[in-house]
Amino acid sequence: MALVRRDARATEITPFRTWGPLSLLEEANRLFEEVMGDFARPLATAYVAPADLYETDEALVLEMAIPGLAPEDLEVSLEGTKLTVRGQVKPQEDVRVRRYYLQEIPHGSFVRTFTLPVEVKAEEAKAEFRHGILRLTLPKVAEARAKRIPIEVVQ
């Protein structure tokens, strides 16, 4: 017996239904999904690790969320101002046959490349991995650091 998902909202036909510029689009999307079913949904999407890249006075810091990975599954390289993070999210191995009802955890390899806004000292870069967060600290070269200019009071 196959399971069939039905939308809980009732389809009603009433002349007093509210109308707006997006209601027609929403209705078309609902009808398309109802007719096409699972074929209308994307199959598998590539894994994209979310990241934050920010700057402090001394360094650039990249934080990337990659839960479920071990540090040995990651590769970080820096070439000029191009920072590349590669990894592979492996599915859990299980000897039993699985029958999925829902499968949203992405698997596979990923590559993220970032163009750094300033030059950094590659030899002093640090990488830490804690609780699924990769944190790269890339010290800026002296020329890229902000310089404080003293203000002279003139009377």
Short mmCIF file of N, CA, C and O in Angstrom, two decimals, residues 10-142:
data_model
loop_
_atom_site.label_atom_id
_atom_site.label_comp_id
_atom_site.label_asym_id
_atom_site.label_seq_id
_atom_site.Cartn_x
_atom_site.Cartn_y
_atom_site.Cartn_z
N ALA A 10 -8.36 22.97 2.60
CA ALA A 10 -9.48 22.62 1.74
C ALA A 10 -9.45 23.47 0.48
O ALA A 10 -9.10 24.65 0.52
N THR A 11 -9.82 22.88 -0.63
CA THR A 11 -9.92 23.66 -1.86
C THR A 11 -11.37 24.11 -1.96
O THR A 11 -12.29 23.31 -2.05
N GLU A 12 -11.52 25.38 -1.93
CA GLU A 12 -12.88 25.92 -1.94
C GLU A 12 -13.04 26.83 -3.14
O GLU A 12 -12.09 27.46 -3.60
N ILE A 13 -14.20 26.87 -3.62
CA ILE A 13 -14.52 27.78 -4.72
C ILE A 13 -15.55 28.75 -4.17
O ILE A 13 -16.67 28.35 -3.81
N THR A 14 -15.15 29.97 -4.07
CA THR A 14 -16.06 30.99 -3.56
C THR A 14 -15.82 32.28 -4.32
O THR A 14 -14.68 32.63 -4.62
N PRO A 15 -16.87 32.99 -4.64
CA PRO A 15 -16.68 34.24 -5.38
C PRO A 15 -16.06 35.35 -4.53
O PRO A 15 -15.61 36.34 -5.05
N PHE A 16 -16.05 35.17 -3.22
CA PHE A 16 -15.55 36.21 -2.33
C PHE A 16 -14.13 35.93 -1.83
O PHE A 16 -13.70 36.49 -0.86
N ARG A 17 -13.45 35.03 -2.49
CA ARG A 17 -12.07 34.69 -2.12
C ARG A 17 -11.17 35.91 -2.32
O ARG A 17 -11.27 36.59 -3.33
N THR A 18 -10.30 36.15 -1.36
CA THR A 18 -9.42 37.32 -1.48
C THR A 18 -8.41 37.08 -2.59
O THR A 18 -7.94 35.96 -2.80
N TRP A 19 -8.07 38.13 -3.28
CA TRP A 19 -7.14 38.03 -4.39
C TRP A 19 -6.04 39.06 -4.21
O TRP A 19 -6.28 40.19 -3.78
N GLY A 20 -4.83 38.65 -4.51
CA GLY A 20 -3.68 39.56 -4.46
C GLY A 20 -2.74 39.17 -5.57
O GLY A 20 -2.93 38.15 -6.24
N PRO A 21 -1.70 39.96 -5.79
CA PRO A 21 -0.80 39.66 -6.89
C PRO A 21 -0.08 38.32 -6.74
O PRO A 21 0.26 37.70 -7.72
N LEU A 22 0.13 37.85 -5.52
CA LEU A 22 0.82 36.58 -5.33
C LEU A 22 -0.12 35.39 -5.20
O LEU A 22 0.32 34.25 -5.31
N SER A 23 -1.41 35.63 -4.98
CA SER A 23 -2.32 34.51 -4.77
C SER A 23 -2.46 33.66 -6.03
O SER A 23 -2.58 32.44 -5.95
N LEU A 24 -2.43 34.28 -7.20
CA LEU A 24 -2.53 33.53 -8.44
C LEU A 24 -1.29 32.65 -8.62
O LEU A 24 -1.39 31.48 -9.00
N LEU A 25 -0.11 33.19 -8.31
CA LEU A 25 1.13 32.42 -8.39
C LEU A 25 1.13 31.27 -7.38
O LEU A 25 1.52 30.15 -7.71
N GLU A 26 0.67 31.54 -6.16
CA GLU A 26 0.60 30.48 -5.14
C GLU A 26 -0.35 29.37 -5.59
O GLU A 26 -0.07 28.18 -5.40
N GLU A 27 -1.47 29.75 -6.18
CA GLU A 27 -2.44 28.75 -6.64
C GLU A 27 -1.85 27.92 -7.79
O GLU A 27 -2.02 26.70 -7.83
N ALA A 28 -1.12 28.57 -8.70
CA ALA A 28 -0.48 27.84 -9.80
C ALA A 28 0.57 26.87 -9.25
O ALA A 28 0.66 25.73 -9.72
N ASN A 29 1.36 27.30 -8.27
CA ASN A 29 2.35 26.41 -7.66
C ASN A 29 1.69 25.22 -6.98
O ASN A 29 2.17 24.10 -7.07
N ARG A 30 0.59 25.48 -6.26
CA ARG A 30 -0.12 24.40 -5.58
C ARG A 30 -0.65 23.39 -6.58
O ARG A 30 -0.49 22.17 -6.41
N LEU A 31 -1.23 23.87 -7.67
CA LEU A 31 -1.76 22.97 -8.69
C LEU A 31 -0.64 22.18 -9.36
O LEU A 31 -0.78 20.98 -9.62
N PHE A 32 0.48 22.83 -9.64
CA PHE A 32 1.61 22.15 -10.26
C PHE A 32 2.14 21.04 -9.37
O PHE A 32 2.39 19.92 -9.82
N GLU A 33 2.30 21.33 -8.06
CA GLU A 33 2.78 20.32 -7.12
C GLU A 33 1.78 19.18 -6.98
O GLU A 33 2.16 18.02 -6.83
N GLU A 34 0.49 19.51 -7.01
CA GLU A 34 -0.54 18.48 -6.87
C GLU A 34 -0.52 17.54 -8.07
O GLU A 34 -0.63 16.32 -7.91
N VAL A 35 -0.31 18.08 -9.26
CA VAL A 35 -0.31 17.25 -10.46
C VAL A 35 1.01 16.48 -10.59
O VAL A 35 1.01 15.28 -10.86
N MET A 36 2.13 17.14 -10.35
CA MET A 36 3.44 16.52 -10.57
C MET A 36 3.92 15.68 -9.39
O MET A 36 4.76 14.82 -9.55
N GLY A 37 3.44 15.97 -8.18
CA GLY A 37 3.84 15.21 -7.00
C GLY A 37 5.32 15.33 -6.73
O GLY A 37 5.90 16.41 -6.76
N ASP A 38 5.98 14.20 -6.47
CA ASP A 38 7.40 14.19 -6.14
C ASP A 38 8.30 14.58 -7.31
O ASP A 38 9.44 14.98 -7.11
N PHE A 39 7.79 14.48 -8.54
CA PHE A 39 8.62 14.86 -9.68
C PHE A 39 8.87 16.36 -9.72
O PHE A 39 9.81 16.82 -10.36
N ALA A 40 8.04 17.15 -9.07
CA ALA A 40 8.20 18.60 -9.07
C ALA A 40 9.27 19.06 -8.09
O ALA A 40 9.78 20.16 -8.19
N ARG A 41 9.63 18.20 -7.15
CA ARG A 41 10.63 18.56 -6.14
C ARG A 41 12.02 18.20 -6.65
O ARG A 41 12.19 17.19 -7.32
N PRO A 42 13.02 19.01 -6.31
CA PRO A 42 14.37 18.67 -6.75
C PRO A 42 14.83 17.38 -6.10
O PRO A 42 14.45 17.08 -4.97
N LEU A 43 15.64 16.62 -6.82
CA LEU A 43 16.14 15.36 -6.28
C LEU A 43 17.15 15.64 -5.20
O LEU A 43 16.80 16.06 -4.12
N ALA A 44 18.40 15.45 -5.44
CA ALA A 44 19.43 15.68 -4.44
C ALA A 44 20.16 16.97 -4.79
O ALA A 44 20.46 17.23 -5.94
N THR A 45 20.44 17.75 -3.80
CA THR A 45 21.21 18.96 -4.02
C THR A 45 22.61 18.74 -3.49
O THR A 45 22.82 17.94 -2.59
N ALA A 46 23.55 19.44 -4.06
CA ALA A 46 24.93 19.32 -3.61
C ALA A 46 25.07 19.92 -2.22
O ALA A 46 24.37 20.87 -1.86
N TYR A 47 25.97 19.38 -1.46
CA TYR A 47 26.20 19.88 -0.11
C TYR A 47 26.95 21.20 -0.19
O TYR A 47 27.97 21.31 -0.86
N VAL A 48 26.42 22.21 0.45
CA VAL A 48 27.08 23.51 0.53
C VAL A 48 27.23 23.84 2.01
O VAL A 48 26.24 24.03 2.71
N ALA A 49 28.46 23.87 2.47
CA ALA A 49 28.73 24.17 3.88
C ALA A 49 28.58 25.67 4.10
O ALA A 49 29.27 26.46 3.46
N PRO A 50 27.69 26.09 4.99
CA PRO A 50 27.54 27.52 5.25
C PRO A 50 28.77 28.08 5.95
O PRO A 50 29.39 27.40 6.77
N ALA A 51 29.12 29.32 5.63
CA ALA A 51 30.35 29.89 6.16
C ALA A 51 30.16 31.36 6.50
O ALA A 51 29.31 32.05 5.94
N ASP A 52 30.96 31.84 7.45
CA ASP A 52 31.08 33.25 7.80
C ASP A 52 32.53 33.64 7.60
O ASP A 52 33.43 32.94 8.07
N LEU A 53 32.77 34.75 6.91
CA LEU A 53 34.12 35.27 6.75
C LEU A 53 34.09 36.69 7.28
O LEU A 53 33.32 37.52 6.81
N TYR A 54 34.90 36.94 8.33
CA TYR A 54 34.93 38.28 8.91
C TYR A 54 36.35 38.69 9.23
O TYR A 54 37.28 37.89 9.18
N GLU A 55 36.49 39.96 9.56
CA GLU A 55 37.80 40.55 9.78
C GLU A 55 37.89 41.12 11.18
O GLU A 55 36.95 41.71 11.69
N THR A 56 39.04 40.91 11.81
CA THR A 56 39.38 41.58 13.06
C THR A 56 40.53 42.52 12.74
O THR A 56 40.98 42.60 11.59
N ASP A 57 41.04 43.22 13.75
CA ASP A 57 42.17 44.12 13.50
C ASP A 57 43.40 43.37 13.01
O ASP A 57 44.16 43.87 12.21
N GLU A 58 43.59 42.15 13.50
CA GLU A 58 44.81 41.40 13.22
C GLU A 58 44.67 40.33 12.14
O GLU A 58 45.67 39.93 11.56
N ALA A 59 43.45 39.83 11.90
CA ALA A 59 43.33 38.65 11.04
C ALA A 59 41.98 38.59 10.32
O ALA A 59 41.04 39.30 10.67
N LEU A 60 41.93 37.72 9.33
CA LEU A 60 40.67 37.30 8.72
C LEU A 60 40.30 35.98 9.36
O LEU A 60 41.18 35.15 9.63
N VAL A 61 39.01 35.77 9.61
CA VAL A 61 38.55 34.55 10.26
C VAL A 61 37.44 33.96 9.40
O VAL A 61 36.49 34.65 9.03
N LEU A 62 37.58 32.67 9.09
CA LEU A 62 36.55 31.94 8.37
C LEU A 62 36.01 30.88 9.31
O LEU A 62 36.77 30.09 9.86
N GLU A 63 34.69 30.87 9.50
CA GLU A 63 34.03 29.82 10.27
C GLU A 63 33.07 29.11 9.33
O GLU A 63 32.28 29.75 8.65
N MET A 64 33.17 27.78 9.29
CA MET A 64 32.36 26.98 8.38
C MET A 64 31.71 25.85 9.15
O MET A 64 32.39 25.12 9.87
N ALA A 65 30.40 25.71 9.00
CA ALA A 65 29.66 24.64 9.67
C ALA A 65 29.68 23.38 8.82
O ALA A 65 29.17 23.37 7.71
N ILE A 66 30.33 22.35 9.34
CA ILE A 66 30.42 21.07 8.63
C ILE A 66 30.21 19.94 9.63
O ILE A 66 31.13 19.20 9.95
N PRO A 67 28.98 19.80 10.14
CA PRO A 67 28.72 18.76 11.13
C PRO A 67 28.86 17.37 10.55
O PRO A 67 28.61 17.13 9.38
N GLY A 68 29.32 16.46 11.41
CA GLY A 68 29.45 15.07 11.01
C GLY A 68 30.75 14.73 10.32
O GLY A 68 30.99 13.57 10.02
N LEU A 69 31.59 15.72 10.05
CA LEU A 69 32.87 15.45 9.41
C LEU A 69 33.97 15.32 10.44
O LEU A 69 33.90 15.90 11.51
N ALA A 70 34.97 14.56 10.10
CA ALA A 70 36.17 14.46 10.92
C ALA A 70 37.23 15.35 10.28
O ALA A 70 37.19 15.57 9.07
N PRO A 71 38.15 15.87 11.07
CA PRO A 71 39.19 16.73 10.49
C PRO A 71 39.98 16.07 9.36
O PRO A 71 40.40 16.74 8.42
N GLU A 72 40.12 14.76 9.39
CA GLU A 72 40.85 14.08 8.32
C GLU A 72 40.06 14.02 7.02
O GLU A 72 40.62 13.68 5.97
N ASP A 73 38.76 14.35 7.05
CA ASP A 73 37.94 14.40 5.83
C ASP A 73 38.00 15.76 5.16
O ASP A 73 37.31 15.99 4.18
N LEU A 74 38.81 16.68 5.71
CA LEU A 74 38.89 18.05 5.20
C LEU A 74 40.27 18.34 4.62
O LEU A 74 41.26 17.80 5.08
N GLU A 75 40.29 19.25 3.64
CA GLU A 75 41.54 19.74 3.08
C GLU A 75 41.38 21.25 2.90
O GLU A 75 40.42 21.71 2.29
N VAL A 76 42.33 22.00 3.44
CA VAL A 76 42.31 23.45 3.34
C VAL A 76 43.58 23.89 2.63
O VAL A 76 44.68 23.45 2.98
N SER A 77 43.43 24.74 1.60
CA SER A 77 44.60 25.24 0.89
C SER A 77 44.45 26.74 0.65
O SER A 77 43.34 27.26 0.53
N LEU A 78 45.59 27.42 0.60
CA LEU A 78 45.62 28.86 0.38
C LEU A 78 46.63 29.15 -0.71
O LEU A 78 47.80 28.77 -0.60
N GLU A 79 46.16 29.78 -1.78
CA GLU A 79 47.03 30.15 -2.89
C GLU A 79 46.78 31.62 -3.20
O GLU A 79 45.73 31.97 -3.75
N GLY A 80 47.73 32.47 -2.80
CA GLY A 80 47.53 33.91 -2.96
C GLY A 80 46.39 34.37 -2.08
O GLY A 80 46.42 34.20 -0.86
N THR A 81 45.34 34.93 -2.69
CA THR A 81 44.17 35.35 -1.93
C THR A 81 42.99 34.38 -2.13
O THR A 81 41.87 34.71 -1.79
N LYS A 82 43.26 33.19 -2.66
CA LYS A 82 42.21 32.18 -2.87
C LYS A 82 42.32 31.12 -1.78
O LYS A 82 43.30 30.38 -1.71
N LEU A 83 41.30 31.04 -0.94
CA LEU A 83 41.22 30.04 0.12
C LEU A 83 40.23 28.98 -0.32
O LEU A 83 39.09 29.30 -0.67
N THR A 84 40.65 27.72 -0.30
CA THR A 84 39.78 26.63 -0.74
C THR A 84 39.64 25.61 0.39
O THR A 84 40.62 25.21 0.99
N VAL A 85 38.40 25.21 0.64
CA VAL A 85 38.10 24.18 1.63
C VAL A 85 37.39 23.05 0.88
O VAL A 85 36.37 23.26 0.23
N ARG A 86 37.95 21.85 0.97
CA ARG A 86 37.37 20.66 0.34
C ARG A 86 37.05 19.64 1.43
O ARG A 86 37.75 19.55 2.42
N GLY A 87 36.00 18.89 1.19
CA GLY A 87 35.64 17.85 2.15
C GLY A 87 34.70 16.85 1.53
O GLY A 87 34.22 17.03 0.42
N GLN A 88 34.46 15.81 2.29
CA GLN A 88 33.53 14.80 1.83
C GLN A 88 32.66 14.36 3.00
O GLN A 88 33.17 13.92 4.03
N VAL A 89 31.35 14.49 2.81
CA VAL A 89 30.38 14.03 3.79
C VAL A 89 29.99 12.62 3.39
O VAL A 89 29.37 12.41 2.35
N LYS A 90 30.39 11.66 4.21
CA LYS A 90 30.14 10.25 3.88
C LYS A 90 28.85 9.80 4.56
O LYS A 90 28.60 10.15 5.71
N PRO A 91 28.05 9.00 3.86
CA PRO A 91 26.85 8.47 4.52
C PRO A 91 27.25 7.46 5.59
O PRO A 91 28.29 6.82 5.48
N GLN A 92 26.42 7.35 6.60
CA GLN A 92 26.71 6.38 7.65
C GLN A 92 26.55 4.99 7.07
O GLN A 92 25.59 4.69 6.37
N GLU A 93 27.53 4.16 7.38
CA GLU A 93 27.47 2.79 6.88
C GLU A 93 26.64 1.95 7.82
O GLU A 93 26.84 1.96 9.02
N ASP A 94 25.71 1.24 7.26
CA ASP A 94 24.83 0.40 8.05
C ASP A 94 24.62 -0.90 7.28
O ASP A 94 24.30 -0.88 6.09
N VAL A 95 24.79 -2.00 7.95
CA VAL A 95 24.66 -3.29 7.26
C VAL A 95 23.21 -3.64 6.96
O VAL A 95 22.93 -4.40 6.05
N ARG A 96 22.30 -3.07 7.70
CA ARG A 96 20.89 -3.35 7.46
C ARG A 96 20.38 -2.53 6.27
O ARG A 96 20.87 -1.46 6.00
N VAL A 97 19.40 -3.06 5.60
CA VAL A 97 18.79 -2.34 4.49
C VAL A 97 17.89 -1.24 5.08
O VAL A 97 17.13 -1.48 6.01
N ARG A 98 18.02 -0.07 4.52
CA ARG A 98 17.21 1.05 4.99
C ARG A 98 16.10 1.34 3.98
O ARG A 98 16.33 1.31 2.78
N ARG A 99 14.94 1.64 4.49
CA ARG A 99 13.85 2.11 3.66
C ARG A 99 13.51 3.52 4.12
O ARG A 99 12.87 3.70 5.15
N TYR A 100 13.97 4.49 3.37
CA TYR A 100 13.80 5.89 3.77
C TYR A 100 12.39 6.37 3.50
O TYR A 100 11.80 6.09 2.47
N TYR A 101 11.85 7.12 4.45
CA TYR A 101 10.61 7.86 4.26
C TYR A 101 10.94 9.32 4.01
O TYR A 101 10.15 10.04 3.44
N LEU A 102 12.11 9.72 4.46
CA LEU A 102 12.59 11.09 4.28
C LEU A 102 14.11 11.03 4.29
O LEU A 102 14.70 10.39 5.16
N GLN A 103 14.75 11.66 3.34
CA GLN A 103 16.21 11.67 3.31
C GLN A 103 16.65 13.07 2.89
O GLN A 103 16.64 13.42 1.71
N GLU A 104 17.05 13.88 3.88
CA GLU A 104 17.45 15.25 3.62
C GLU A 104 18.90 15.53 3.97
O GLU A 104 19.41 16.58 3.62
N ILE A 105 19.57 14.63 4.67
CA ILE A 105 20.96 14.85 5.03
C ILE A 105 21.80 14.67 3.78
O ILE A 105 21.81 13.59 3.20
N PRO A 106 22.49 15.73 3.35
CA PRO A 106 23.27 15.62 2.11
C PRO A 106 24.54 14.82 2.31
O PRO A 106 25.13 14.81 3.39
N HIS A 107 24.96 14.14 1.27
CA HIS A 107 26.19 13.36 1.26
C HIS A 107 26.95 13.69 -0.01
O HIS A 107 26.37 14.09 -1.00
N GLY A 108 28.24 13.50 0.03
CA GLY A 108 29.06 13.73 -1.15
C GLY A 108 30.16 14.72 -0.85
O GLY A 108 30.32 15.21 0.27
N SER A 109 30.92 15.02 -1.88
CA SER A 109 32.05 15.94 -1.69
C SER A 109 31.61 17.37 -1.96
O SER A 109 30.63 17.61 -2.67
N PHE A 110 32.33 18.30 -1.37
CA PHE A 110 32.05 19.71 -1.60
C PHE A 110 33.37 20.47 -1.70
O PHE A 110 34.40 20.04 -1.20
N VAL A 111 33.30 21.60 -2.37
CA VAL A 111 34.44 22.51 -2.50
C VAL A 111 33.90 23.92 -2.38
O VAL A 111 32.93 24.28 -3.04
N ARG A 112 34.49 24.70 -1.49
CA ARG A 112 34.15 26.12 -1.37
C ARG A 112 35.45 26.91 -1.54
O ARG A 112 36.45 26.61 -0.90
N THR A 113 35.42 27.90 -2.42
CA THR A 113 36.57 28.76 -2.64
C THR A 113 36.18 30.19 -2.32
O THR A 113 35.13 30.67 -2.77
N PHE A 114 37.01 30.84 -1.54
CA PHE A 114 36.76 32.22 -1.11
C PHE A 114 37.89 33.10 -1.60
O PHE A 114 39.07 32.73 -1.50
N THR A 115 37.55 34.27 -2.12
CA THR A 115 38.56 35.26 -2.47
C THR A 115 38.70 36.18 -1.27
O THR A 115 37.76 36.87 -0.89
N LEU A 116 39.87 36.17 -0.67
CA LEU A 116 40.11 36.97 0.53
C LEU A 116 40.28 38.44 0.14
O LEU A 116 40.94 38.75 -0.86
N PRO A 117 39.72 39.35 0.92
CA PRO A 117 39.79 40.77 0.56
C PRO A 117 41.16 41.41 0.79
O PRO A 117 41.43 42.47 0.24
N VAL A 118 41.99 40.78 1.60
CA VAL A 118 43.33 41.30 1.87
C VAL A 118 44.33 40.15 1.85
O VAL A 118 43.96 38.98 1.93
N GLU A 119 45.61 40.49 1.77
CA GLU A 119 46.66 39.48 1.77
C GLU A 119 46.89 39.00 3.20
O GLU A 119 46.82 39.78 4.15
N VAL A 120 47.15 37.70 3.34
CA VAL A 120 47.35 37.10 4.66
C VAL A 120 48.69 36.36 4.69
O VAL A 120 49.27 36.07 3.66
N LYS A 121 49.14 36.06 5.91
CA LYS A 121 50.37 35.28 6.11
C LYS A 121 50.00 33.80 6.18
O LYS A 121 49.54 33.32 7.21
N ALA A 122 50.21 33.09 5.10
CA ALA A 122 49.82 31.68 5.03
C ALA A 122 50.57 30.83 6.04
O ALA A 122 50.01 29.89 6.61
N GLU A 123 51.83 31.14 6.29
CA GLU A 123 52.64 30.32 7.20
C GLU A 123 52.19 30.44 8.65
O GLU A 123 52.53 29.59 9.47
N GLU A 124 51.43 31.48 9.00
CA GLU A 124 50.96 31.66 10.37
C GLU A 124 49.48 31.31 10.55
O GLU A 124 48.90 31.55 11.60
N ALA A 125 48.86 30.74 9.51
CA ALA A 125 47.43 30.40 9.58
C ALA A 125 47.21 29.27 10.58
O ALA A 125 48.02 28.37 10.72
N LYS A 126 46.08 29.34 11.28
CA LYS A 126 45.69 28.31 12.25
C LYS A 126 44.33 27.76 11.86
O LYS A 126 43.45 28.50 11.44
N ALA A 127 44.16 26.45 12.03
CA ALA A 127 42.87 25.80 11.77
C ALA A 127 42.46 25.03 13.01
O ALA A 127 43.23 24.26 13.56
N GLU A 128 41.22 25.28 13.47
CA GLU A 128 40.66 24.57 14.63
C GLU A 128 39.35 23.94 14.20
O GLU A 128 38.62 24.50 13.39
N PHE A 129 39.04 22.79 14.78
CA PHE A 129 37.79 22.10 14.47
C PHE A 129 37.14 21.70 15.79
O PHE A 129 37.71 20.92 16.55
N ARG A 130 35.97 22.27 16.07
CA ARG A 130 35.30 21.99 17.34
C ARG A 130 33.79 21.98 17.12
O ARG A 130 33.24 22.93 16.58
N HIS A 131 33.14 20.93 17.56
CA HIS A 131 31.68 20.79 17.52
C HIS A 131 31.12 21.04 16.12
O HIS A 131 30.09 21.69 15.95
N GLY A 132 31.80 20.53 15.09
CA GLY A 132 31.31 20.66 13.73
C GLY A 132 31.58 21.99 13.07
O GLY A 132 31.10 22.24 11.97
N ILE A 133 32.35 22.86 13.71
CA ILE A 133 32.68 24.17 13.15
C ILE A 133 34.18 24.21 12.87
O ILE A 133 34.99 24.01 13.77
N LEU A 134 34.53 24.45 11.62
CA LEU A 134 35.92 24.67 11.23
C LEU A 134 36.19 26.16 11.35
O LEU A 134 35.45 26.97 10.80
N ARG A 135 37.23 26.52 12.08
CA ARG A 135 37.59 27.94 12.26
C ARG A 135 39.02 28.15 11.78
O ARG A 135 39.95 27.56 12.33
N LEU A 136 39.17 28.95 10.74
CA LEU A 136 40.48 29.29 10.19
C LEU A 136 40.80 30.73 10.58
O LEU A 136 39.99 31.63 10.33
N THR A 137 41.96 30.93 11.19
CA THR A 137 42.42 32.27 11.54
C THR A 137 43.63 32.57 10.66
O THR A 137 44.63 31.86 10.73
N LEU A 138 43.50 33.60 9.84
CA LEU A 138 44.52 33.95 8.86
C LEU A 138 45.06 35.34 9.17
O LEU A 138 44.41 36.34 8.85
N PRO A 139 46.24 35.45 9.81
CA PRO A 139 46.78 36.76 10.15
C PRO A 139 47.05 37.60 8.90
O PRO A 139 47.55 37.10 7.90
N LYS A 140 46.69 38.87 8.98
CA LYS A 140 46.89 39.78 7.86
C LYS A 140 48.35 40.23 7.80
O LYS A 140 49.02 40.31 8.84
N VAL A 141 48.81 40.52 6.60
CA VAL A 141 50.15 41.10 6.47
C VAL A 141 50.11 42.52 7.03
O VAL A 141 49.06 43.13 7.13
N ALA A 142 51.27 43.04 7.42
CA ALA A 142 51.34 44.34 8.08
C ALA A 142 50.72 45.45 7.22
O ALA A 142 50.06 46.36 7.75
#
